[in-house]
Coordinates of C-alpha atoms and ligand atoms in Angstrom, one line a residue:
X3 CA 73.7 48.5 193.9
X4 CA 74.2 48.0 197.7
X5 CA 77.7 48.9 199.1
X6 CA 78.2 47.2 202.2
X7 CA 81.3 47.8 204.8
X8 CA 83.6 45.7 206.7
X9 CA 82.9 42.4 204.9
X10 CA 84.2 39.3 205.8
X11 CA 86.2 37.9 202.2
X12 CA 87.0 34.6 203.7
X13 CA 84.2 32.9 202.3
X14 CA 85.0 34.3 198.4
X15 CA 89.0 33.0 198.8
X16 CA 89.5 29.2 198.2
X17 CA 92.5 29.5 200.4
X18 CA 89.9 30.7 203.4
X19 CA 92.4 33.5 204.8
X20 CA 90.8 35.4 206.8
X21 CA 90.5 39.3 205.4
X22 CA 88.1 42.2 205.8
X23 CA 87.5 45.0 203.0
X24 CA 86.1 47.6 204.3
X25 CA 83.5 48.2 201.0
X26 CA 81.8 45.4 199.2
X27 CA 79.7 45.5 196.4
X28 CA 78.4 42.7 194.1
X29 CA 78.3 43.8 190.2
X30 CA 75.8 42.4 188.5
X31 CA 75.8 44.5 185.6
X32 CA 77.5 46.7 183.5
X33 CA 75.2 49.5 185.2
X34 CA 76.2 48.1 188.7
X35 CA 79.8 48.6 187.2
X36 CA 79.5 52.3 186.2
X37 CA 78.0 52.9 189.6
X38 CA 80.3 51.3 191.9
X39 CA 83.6 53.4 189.9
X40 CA 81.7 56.4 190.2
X41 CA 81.5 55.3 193.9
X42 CA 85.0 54.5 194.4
X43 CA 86.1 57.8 192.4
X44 CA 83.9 60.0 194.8
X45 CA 85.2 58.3 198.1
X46 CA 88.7 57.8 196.8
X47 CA 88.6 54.5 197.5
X48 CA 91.1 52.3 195.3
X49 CA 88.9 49.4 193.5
X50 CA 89.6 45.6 194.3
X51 CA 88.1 42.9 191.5
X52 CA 87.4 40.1 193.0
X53 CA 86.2 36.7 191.0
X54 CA 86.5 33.4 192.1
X55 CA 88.9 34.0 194.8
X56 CA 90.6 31.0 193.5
X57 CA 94.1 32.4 192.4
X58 CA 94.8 35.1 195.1
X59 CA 96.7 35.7 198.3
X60 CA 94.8 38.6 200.4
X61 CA 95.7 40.4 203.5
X62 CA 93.8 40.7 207.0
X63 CA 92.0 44.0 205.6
X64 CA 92.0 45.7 202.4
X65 CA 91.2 49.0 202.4
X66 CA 89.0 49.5 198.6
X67 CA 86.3 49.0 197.2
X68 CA 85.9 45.0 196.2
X69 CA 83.9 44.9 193.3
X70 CA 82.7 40.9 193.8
X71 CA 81.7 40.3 189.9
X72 CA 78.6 38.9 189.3
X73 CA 77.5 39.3 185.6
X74 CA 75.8 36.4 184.3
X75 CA 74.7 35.0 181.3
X76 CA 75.4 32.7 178.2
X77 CA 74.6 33.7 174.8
X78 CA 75.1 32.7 171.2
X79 CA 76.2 35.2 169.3
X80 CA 77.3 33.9 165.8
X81 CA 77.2 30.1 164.4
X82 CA 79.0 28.3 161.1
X83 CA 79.5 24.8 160.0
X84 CA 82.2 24.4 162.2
X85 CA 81.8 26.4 165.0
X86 CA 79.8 28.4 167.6
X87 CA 80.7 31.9 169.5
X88 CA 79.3 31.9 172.7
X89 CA 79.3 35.2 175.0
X90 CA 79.7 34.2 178.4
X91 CA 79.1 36.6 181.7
X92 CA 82.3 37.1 183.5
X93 CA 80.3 35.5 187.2
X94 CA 79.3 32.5 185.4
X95 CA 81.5 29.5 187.2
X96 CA 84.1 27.8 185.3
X97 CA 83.4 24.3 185.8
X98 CA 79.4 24.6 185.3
X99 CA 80.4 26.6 181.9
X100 CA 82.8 23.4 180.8
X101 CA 80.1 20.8 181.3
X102 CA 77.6 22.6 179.8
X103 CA 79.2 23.0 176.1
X104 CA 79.9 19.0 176.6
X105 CA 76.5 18.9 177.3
X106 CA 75.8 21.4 174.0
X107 CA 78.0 19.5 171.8
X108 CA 80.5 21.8 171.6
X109 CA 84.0 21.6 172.2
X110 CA 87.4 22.5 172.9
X111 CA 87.6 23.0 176.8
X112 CA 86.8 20.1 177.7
X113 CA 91.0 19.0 179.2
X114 CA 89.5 22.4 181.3
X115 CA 87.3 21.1 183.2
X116 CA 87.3 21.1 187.5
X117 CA 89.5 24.1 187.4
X118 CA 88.3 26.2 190.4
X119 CA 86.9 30.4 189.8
X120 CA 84.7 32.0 187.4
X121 CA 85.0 32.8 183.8
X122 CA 86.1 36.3 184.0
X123 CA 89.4 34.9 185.6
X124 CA 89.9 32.6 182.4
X125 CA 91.8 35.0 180.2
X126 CA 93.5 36.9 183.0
X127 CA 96.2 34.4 184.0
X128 CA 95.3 32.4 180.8
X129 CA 94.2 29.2 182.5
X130 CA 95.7 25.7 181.3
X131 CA 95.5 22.2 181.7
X132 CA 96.3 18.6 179.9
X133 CA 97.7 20.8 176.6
X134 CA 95.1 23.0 176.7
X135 CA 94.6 26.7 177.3
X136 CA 91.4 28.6 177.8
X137 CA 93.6 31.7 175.3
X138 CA 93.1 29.0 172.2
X139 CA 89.2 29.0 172.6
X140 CA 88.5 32.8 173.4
X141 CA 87.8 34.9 170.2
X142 CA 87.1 38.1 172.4
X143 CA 87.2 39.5 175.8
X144 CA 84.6 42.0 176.6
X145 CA 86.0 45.0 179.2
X146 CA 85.9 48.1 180.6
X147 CA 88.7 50.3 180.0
X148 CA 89.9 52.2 182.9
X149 CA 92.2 54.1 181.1
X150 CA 89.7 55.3 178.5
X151 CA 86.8 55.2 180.7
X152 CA 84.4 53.0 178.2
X153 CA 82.9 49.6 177.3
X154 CA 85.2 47.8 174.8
X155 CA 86.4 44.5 173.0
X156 CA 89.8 43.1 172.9
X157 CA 90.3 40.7 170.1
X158 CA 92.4 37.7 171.3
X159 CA 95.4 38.5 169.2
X160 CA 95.7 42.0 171.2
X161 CA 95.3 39.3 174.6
X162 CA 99.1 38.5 174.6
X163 CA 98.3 35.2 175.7
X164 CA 101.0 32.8 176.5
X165 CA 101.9 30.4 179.2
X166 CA 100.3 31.8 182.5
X167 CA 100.2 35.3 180.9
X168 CA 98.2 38.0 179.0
X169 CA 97.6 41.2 178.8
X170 CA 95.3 41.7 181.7
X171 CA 98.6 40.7 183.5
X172 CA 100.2 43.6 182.6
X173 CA 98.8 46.0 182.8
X174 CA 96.2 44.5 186.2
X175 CA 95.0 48.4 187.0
X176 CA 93.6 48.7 183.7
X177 CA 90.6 46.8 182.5
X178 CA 87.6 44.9 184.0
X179 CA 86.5 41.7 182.5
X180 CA 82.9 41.5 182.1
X181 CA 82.3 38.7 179.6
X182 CA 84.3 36.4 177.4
X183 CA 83.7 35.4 173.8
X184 CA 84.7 31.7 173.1
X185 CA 84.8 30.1 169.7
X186 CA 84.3 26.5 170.9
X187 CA 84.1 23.6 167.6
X188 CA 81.5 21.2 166.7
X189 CA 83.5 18.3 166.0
X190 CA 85.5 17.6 168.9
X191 CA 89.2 17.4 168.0
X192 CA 90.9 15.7 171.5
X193 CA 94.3 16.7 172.1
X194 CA 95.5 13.5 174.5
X195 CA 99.4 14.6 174.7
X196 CA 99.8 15.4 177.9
X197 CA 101.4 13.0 180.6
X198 CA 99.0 9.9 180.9
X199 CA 95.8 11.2 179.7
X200 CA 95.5 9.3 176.8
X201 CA 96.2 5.9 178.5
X202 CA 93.0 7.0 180.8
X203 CA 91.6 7.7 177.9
X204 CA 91.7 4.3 176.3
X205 CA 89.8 3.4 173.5
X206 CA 86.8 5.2 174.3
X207 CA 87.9 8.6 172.0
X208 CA 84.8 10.6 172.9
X209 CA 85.0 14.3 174.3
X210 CA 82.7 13.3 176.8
X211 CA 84.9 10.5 178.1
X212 CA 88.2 12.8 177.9
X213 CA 86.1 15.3 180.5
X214 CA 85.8 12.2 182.6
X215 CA 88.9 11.3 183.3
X216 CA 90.2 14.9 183.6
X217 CA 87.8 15.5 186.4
X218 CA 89.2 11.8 187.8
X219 CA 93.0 13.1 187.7
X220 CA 92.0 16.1 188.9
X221 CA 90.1 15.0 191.7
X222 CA 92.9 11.4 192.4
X223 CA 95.7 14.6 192.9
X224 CA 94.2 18.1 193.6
X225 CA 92.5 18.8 197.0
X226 CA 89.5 19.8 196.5
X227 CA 89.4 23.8 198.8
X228 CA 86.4 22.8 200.2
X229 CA 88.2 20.2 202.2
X230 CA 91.8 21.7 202.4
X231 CA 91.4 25.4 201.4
X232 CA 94.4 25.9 198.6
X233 CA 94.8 27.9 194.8
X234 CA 95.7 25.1 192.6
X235 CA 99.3 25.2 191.7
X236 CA 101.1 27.7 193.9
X237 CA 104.2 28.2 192.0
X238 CA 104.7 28.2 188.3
X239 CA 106.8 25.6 186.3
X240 CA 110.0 27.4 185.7
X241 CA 110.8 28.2 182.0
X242 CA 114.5 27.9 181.9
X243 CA 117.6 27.9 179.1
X244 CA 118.5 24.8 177.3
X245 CA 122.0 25.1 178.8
X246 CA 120.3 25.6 182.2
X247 CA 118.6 22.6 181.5
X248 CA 121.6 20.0 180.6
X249 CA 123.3 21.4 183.5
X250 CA 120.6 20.5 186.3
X251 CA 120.4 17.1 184.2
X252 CA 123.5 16.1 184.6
X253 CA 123.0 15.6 188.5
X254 CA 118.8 15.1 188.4
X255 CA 118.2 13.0 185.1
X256 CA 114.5 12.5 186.3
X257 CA 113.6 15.9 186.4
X258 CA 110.4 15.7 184.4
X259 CA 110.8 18.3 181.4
X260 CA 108.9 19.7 178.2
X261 CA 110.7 21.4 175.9
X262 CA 109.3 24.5 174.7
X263 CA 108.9 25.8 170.8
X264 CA 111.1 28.6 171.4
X265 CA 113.7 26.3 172.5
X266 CA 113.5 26.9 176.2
X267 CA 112.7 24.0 179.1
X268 CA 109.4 23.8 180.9
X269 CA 110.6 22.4 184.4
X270 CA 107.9 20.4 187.0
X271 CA 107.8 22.7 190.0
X272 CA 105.9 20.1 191.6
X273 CA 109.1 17.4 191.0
X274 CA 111.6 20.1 192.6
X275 CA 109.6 20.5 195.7
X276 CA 108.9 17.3 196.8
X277 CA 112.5 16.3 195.5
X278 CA 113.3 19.1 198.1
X279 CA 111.5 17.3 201.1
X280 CA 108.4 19.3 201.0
X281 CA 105.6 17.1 200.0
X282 CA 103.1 16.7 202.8
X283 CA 105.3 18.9 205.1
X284 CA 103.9 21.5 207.0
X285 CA 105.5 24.3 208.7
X286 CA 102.6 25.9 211.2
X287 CA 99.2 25.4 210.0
X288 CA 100.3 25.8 206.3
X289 CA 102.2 22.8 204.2
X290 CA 102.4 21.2 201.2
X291 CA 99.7 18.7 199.7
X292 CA 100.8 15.0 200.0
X293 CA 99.3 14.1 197.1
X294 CA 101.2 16.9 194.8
X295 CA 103.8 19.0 196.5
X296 CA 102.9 21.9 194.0
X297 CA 100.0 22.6 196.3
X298 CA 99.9 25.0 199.0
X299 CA 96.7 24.3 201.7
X300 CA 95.5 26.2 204.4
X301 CA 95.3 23.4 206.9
X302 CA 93.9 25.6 209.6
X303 CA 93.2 29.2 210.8
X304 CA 95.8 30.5 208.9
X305 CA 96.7 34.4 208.1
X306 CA 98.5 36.1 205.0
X307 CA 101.9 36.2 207.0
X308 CA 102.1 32.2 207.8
X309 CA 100.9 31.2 204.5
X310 CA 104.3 33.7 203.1
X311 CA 106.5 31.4 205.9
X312 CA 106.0 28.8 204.4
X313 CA 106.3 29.1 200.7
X314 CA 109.2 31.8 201.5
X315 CA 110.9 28.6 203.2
X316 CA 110.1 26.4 200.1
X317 CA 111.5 28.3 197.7
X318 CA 114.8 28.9 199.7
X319 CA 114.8 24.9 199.9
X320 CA 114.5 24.7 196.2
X321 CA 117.1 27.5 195.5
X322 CA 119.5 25.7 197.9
X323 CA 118.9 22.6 196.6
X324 CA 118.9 23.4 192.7
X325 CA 119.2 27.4 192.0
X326 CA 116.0 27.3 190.4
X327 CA 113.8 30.5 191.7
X328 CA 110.1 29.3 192.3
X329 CA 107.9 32.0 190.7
X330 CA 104.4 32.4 192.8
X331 CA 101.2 31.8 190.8
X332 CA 98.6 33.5 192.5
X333 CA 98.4 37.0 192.9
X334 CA 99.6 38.8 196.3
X335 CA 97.8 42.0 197.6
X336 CA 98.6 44.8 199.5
X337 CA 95.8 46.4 202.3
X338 CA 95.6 49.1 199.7
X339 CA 93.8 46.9 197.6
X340 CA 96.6 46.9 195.1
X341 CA 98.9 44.2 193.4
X342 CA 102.2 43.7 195.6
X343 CA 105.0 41.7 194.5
X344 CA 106.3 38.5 196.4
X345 CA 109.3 39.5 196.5
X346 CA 109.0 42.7 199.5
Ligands
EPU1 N1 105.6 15.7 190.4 C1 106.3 15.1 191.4 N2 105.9 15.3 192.7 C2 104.8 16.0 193.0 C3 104.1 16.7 192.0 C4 104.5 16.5 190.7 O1 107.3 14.4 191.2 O2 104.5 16.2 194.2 C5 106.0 15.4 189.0 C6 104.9 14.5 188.3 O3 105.2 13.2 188.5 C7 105.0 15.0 186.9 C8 105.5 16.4 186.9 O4 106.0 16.6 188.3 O5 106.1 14.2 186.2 C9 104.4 17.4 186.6 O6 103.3 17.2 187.5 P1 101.7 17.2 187.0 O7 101.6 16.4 185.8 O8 100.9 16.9 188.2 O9 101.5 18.7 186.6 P2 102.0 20.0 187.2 O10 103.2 20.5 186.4 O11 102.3 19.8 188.6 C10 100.5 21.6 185.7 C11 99.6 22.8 186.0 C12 98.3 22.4 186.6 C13 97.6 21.5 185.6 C14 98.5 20.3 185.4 C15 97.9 19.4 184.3 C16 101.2 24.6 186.3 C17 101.9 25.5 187.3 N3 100.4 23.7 186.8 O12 100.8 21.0 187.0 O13 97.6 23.6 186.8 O14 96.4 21.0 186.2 O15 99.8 20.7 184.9 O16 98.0 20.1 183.0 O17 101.4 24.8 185.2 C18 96.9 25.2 188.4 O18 97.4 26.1 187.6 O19 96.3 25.6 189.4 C19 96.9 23.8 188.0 C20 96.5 22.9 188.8

């Protein structure tokens, strides 16, 4: 294990801002784990997990330890007619992951694939896409409990998975995701419900194909952060009364909606922003995507405060426009190293 100060995170954060912890370390194993705590506990240094990068907002410096998580490695650790349980490392990327159980035959995540970070971020904010979410295909989520200060399993019941949600939500402080169980299927069973996939999807009902045109969706609307550094959605899709609903319908018929099983009304973010003037707008170096208003990019040098200017400005557009609050997806930090909340 090799602690190393004042690194530079901009490379590790797909929306490029620019931010300096002041100790680093790479965890490779659960050893590596154990090691860098005991580190942190001695120094009294808080502890900052960071995976992909691809789902966070971070300041100009942190003062913390970053654990940067490494584990790797995929596994088979139990097999039936039906399916196969896979244990995957927590470092192992997402995407690379997906296309290898189409590869393997085995299925489930496929509506999954091209979303950006590693698989230890999976369960946290319960990744989804197309009618899918990674919560239905995880059996198990291998941690370390910080409360309890051991190695442990949390069954996915006990996840409290739900749109956007789970446990490790929560509670953030608490547990350290090292690896993920997922039960994936071996007969694929496509779920083609969501907006226009199955049209893309045509006739051609294969899992492989479905991947396909996911990635070509994905890639015909999202920017890819290489190009024009962003975190995927930036704000969630409001969830919103019935009666909340009818009433905004009344004066925006078009607003696209999906009713919920608990009766409530899934609202398109991305509809109310770009309704509110803010697809491919910028204000400073930070804007809106053109191709999906729901996207926040980093078009250049920008820092913590300008990217908060301007989503602080598109929400007050939205509110003004339709008293809907926009609800941030990624996660903000302080320069403690600690979760802060957008509101402050
Ligand atoms: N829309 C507009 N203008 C825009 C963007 C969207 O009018 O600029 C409309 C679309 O026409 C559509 C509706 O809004 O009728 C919804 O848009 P879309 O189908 O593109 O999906 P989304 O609600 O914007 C969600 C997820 C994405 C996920 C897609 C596909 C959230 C917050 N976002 O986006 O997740 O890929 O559905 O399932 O739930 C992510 O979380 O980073 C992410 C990309």
């Amino acid at each position: 294990m090799h602690i190393q100060t004042q690194v530079q995170l901009k490379p590790f954060n797909t929306l490029n801002l620019n931010s300096i912890a002041s100790h680093y370390v790479q965890v490779s194993s659960k050893q590596d784990l154990l090691e860098a705590l005991a580190f942190a506990e001695a120094e009294q240094l808080n502890v900052f997990i960071l995976s992909g990068g691809s789902n966070m907002l971070l300041p100009e410096h942190i003062n913390a330890l970053v654990l940067h998580m490494h584990i790797m490695g995929i596994e088979t650790l139990a097999e039936d007619e039906h399916t196969r349980t896979l244990c995957v490392g927590a470092g192992q990327v997402w995407h690379d992951f997906v296309l290898w159980t189409t590869t393997q035959q085995l299925y489930g995540l496929q509506n999954l694939a091209l979303i950006p970070g590693l698989v230890g971020a999976a369960p946290v904010q319960n990744i989804g896409a197309y009618g899918v979410e990674a919560g239905e295909f995880i059996d198990t989520v291998e941690v370390y409990d910080r409360n309890q200060k051991k190695f442990t399993c949390i069954a996915s019941a006990d996840c409290d998975f739900a749109y956007r949600h789970s446990v490790f939500k929560d509670d953030p402080n608490r547990y350290i995701i090292c690896a993920v169980q997922f039960k994936l299927l071996k007969t694929p069973e496509l779920k083609l419900q969501y907006g226009d996939l199955k049209a893309a999807v045509g006739d051609e009902l294969t899992a492989e194909n479905l991947q396909r045109q996911v990635i070509h969706i994905r890639q015909a609307k999202l920017p890819d952060p290489k190009e024009f550094p962003n975190v995927g959605s930036f704000f969630k899709n409001p969830v919103i009364s019935q009666q909340d609903y009818e009433a905004i319908a009344i004066k925006h018929p078009n607003l696209p909606h999906y009713p919920q099983a608990n009766g409530q009304v899934k609202i398109a973010a991305g509809w109310l922003i770009d309704q509110a003037g803010w697809k491919g707008k910028k204000l400073g170096v930070v804007g809106m995507f053109h191709k999906q208003a729901l996207v926040l990019v980093n078009y250049a040098d920008a820092t913590l405060h300008d990217v908060r200017r301007t989503y602080q400005a598109v929400q007050n557009d939205v509110y003004h426009q339709f008293g809907i609050d926009l609800e941030p997806e990624p996660v903000l930090f302080s320069q403690q190293g600690l979760i802060r909340s957008h509101q402050d």
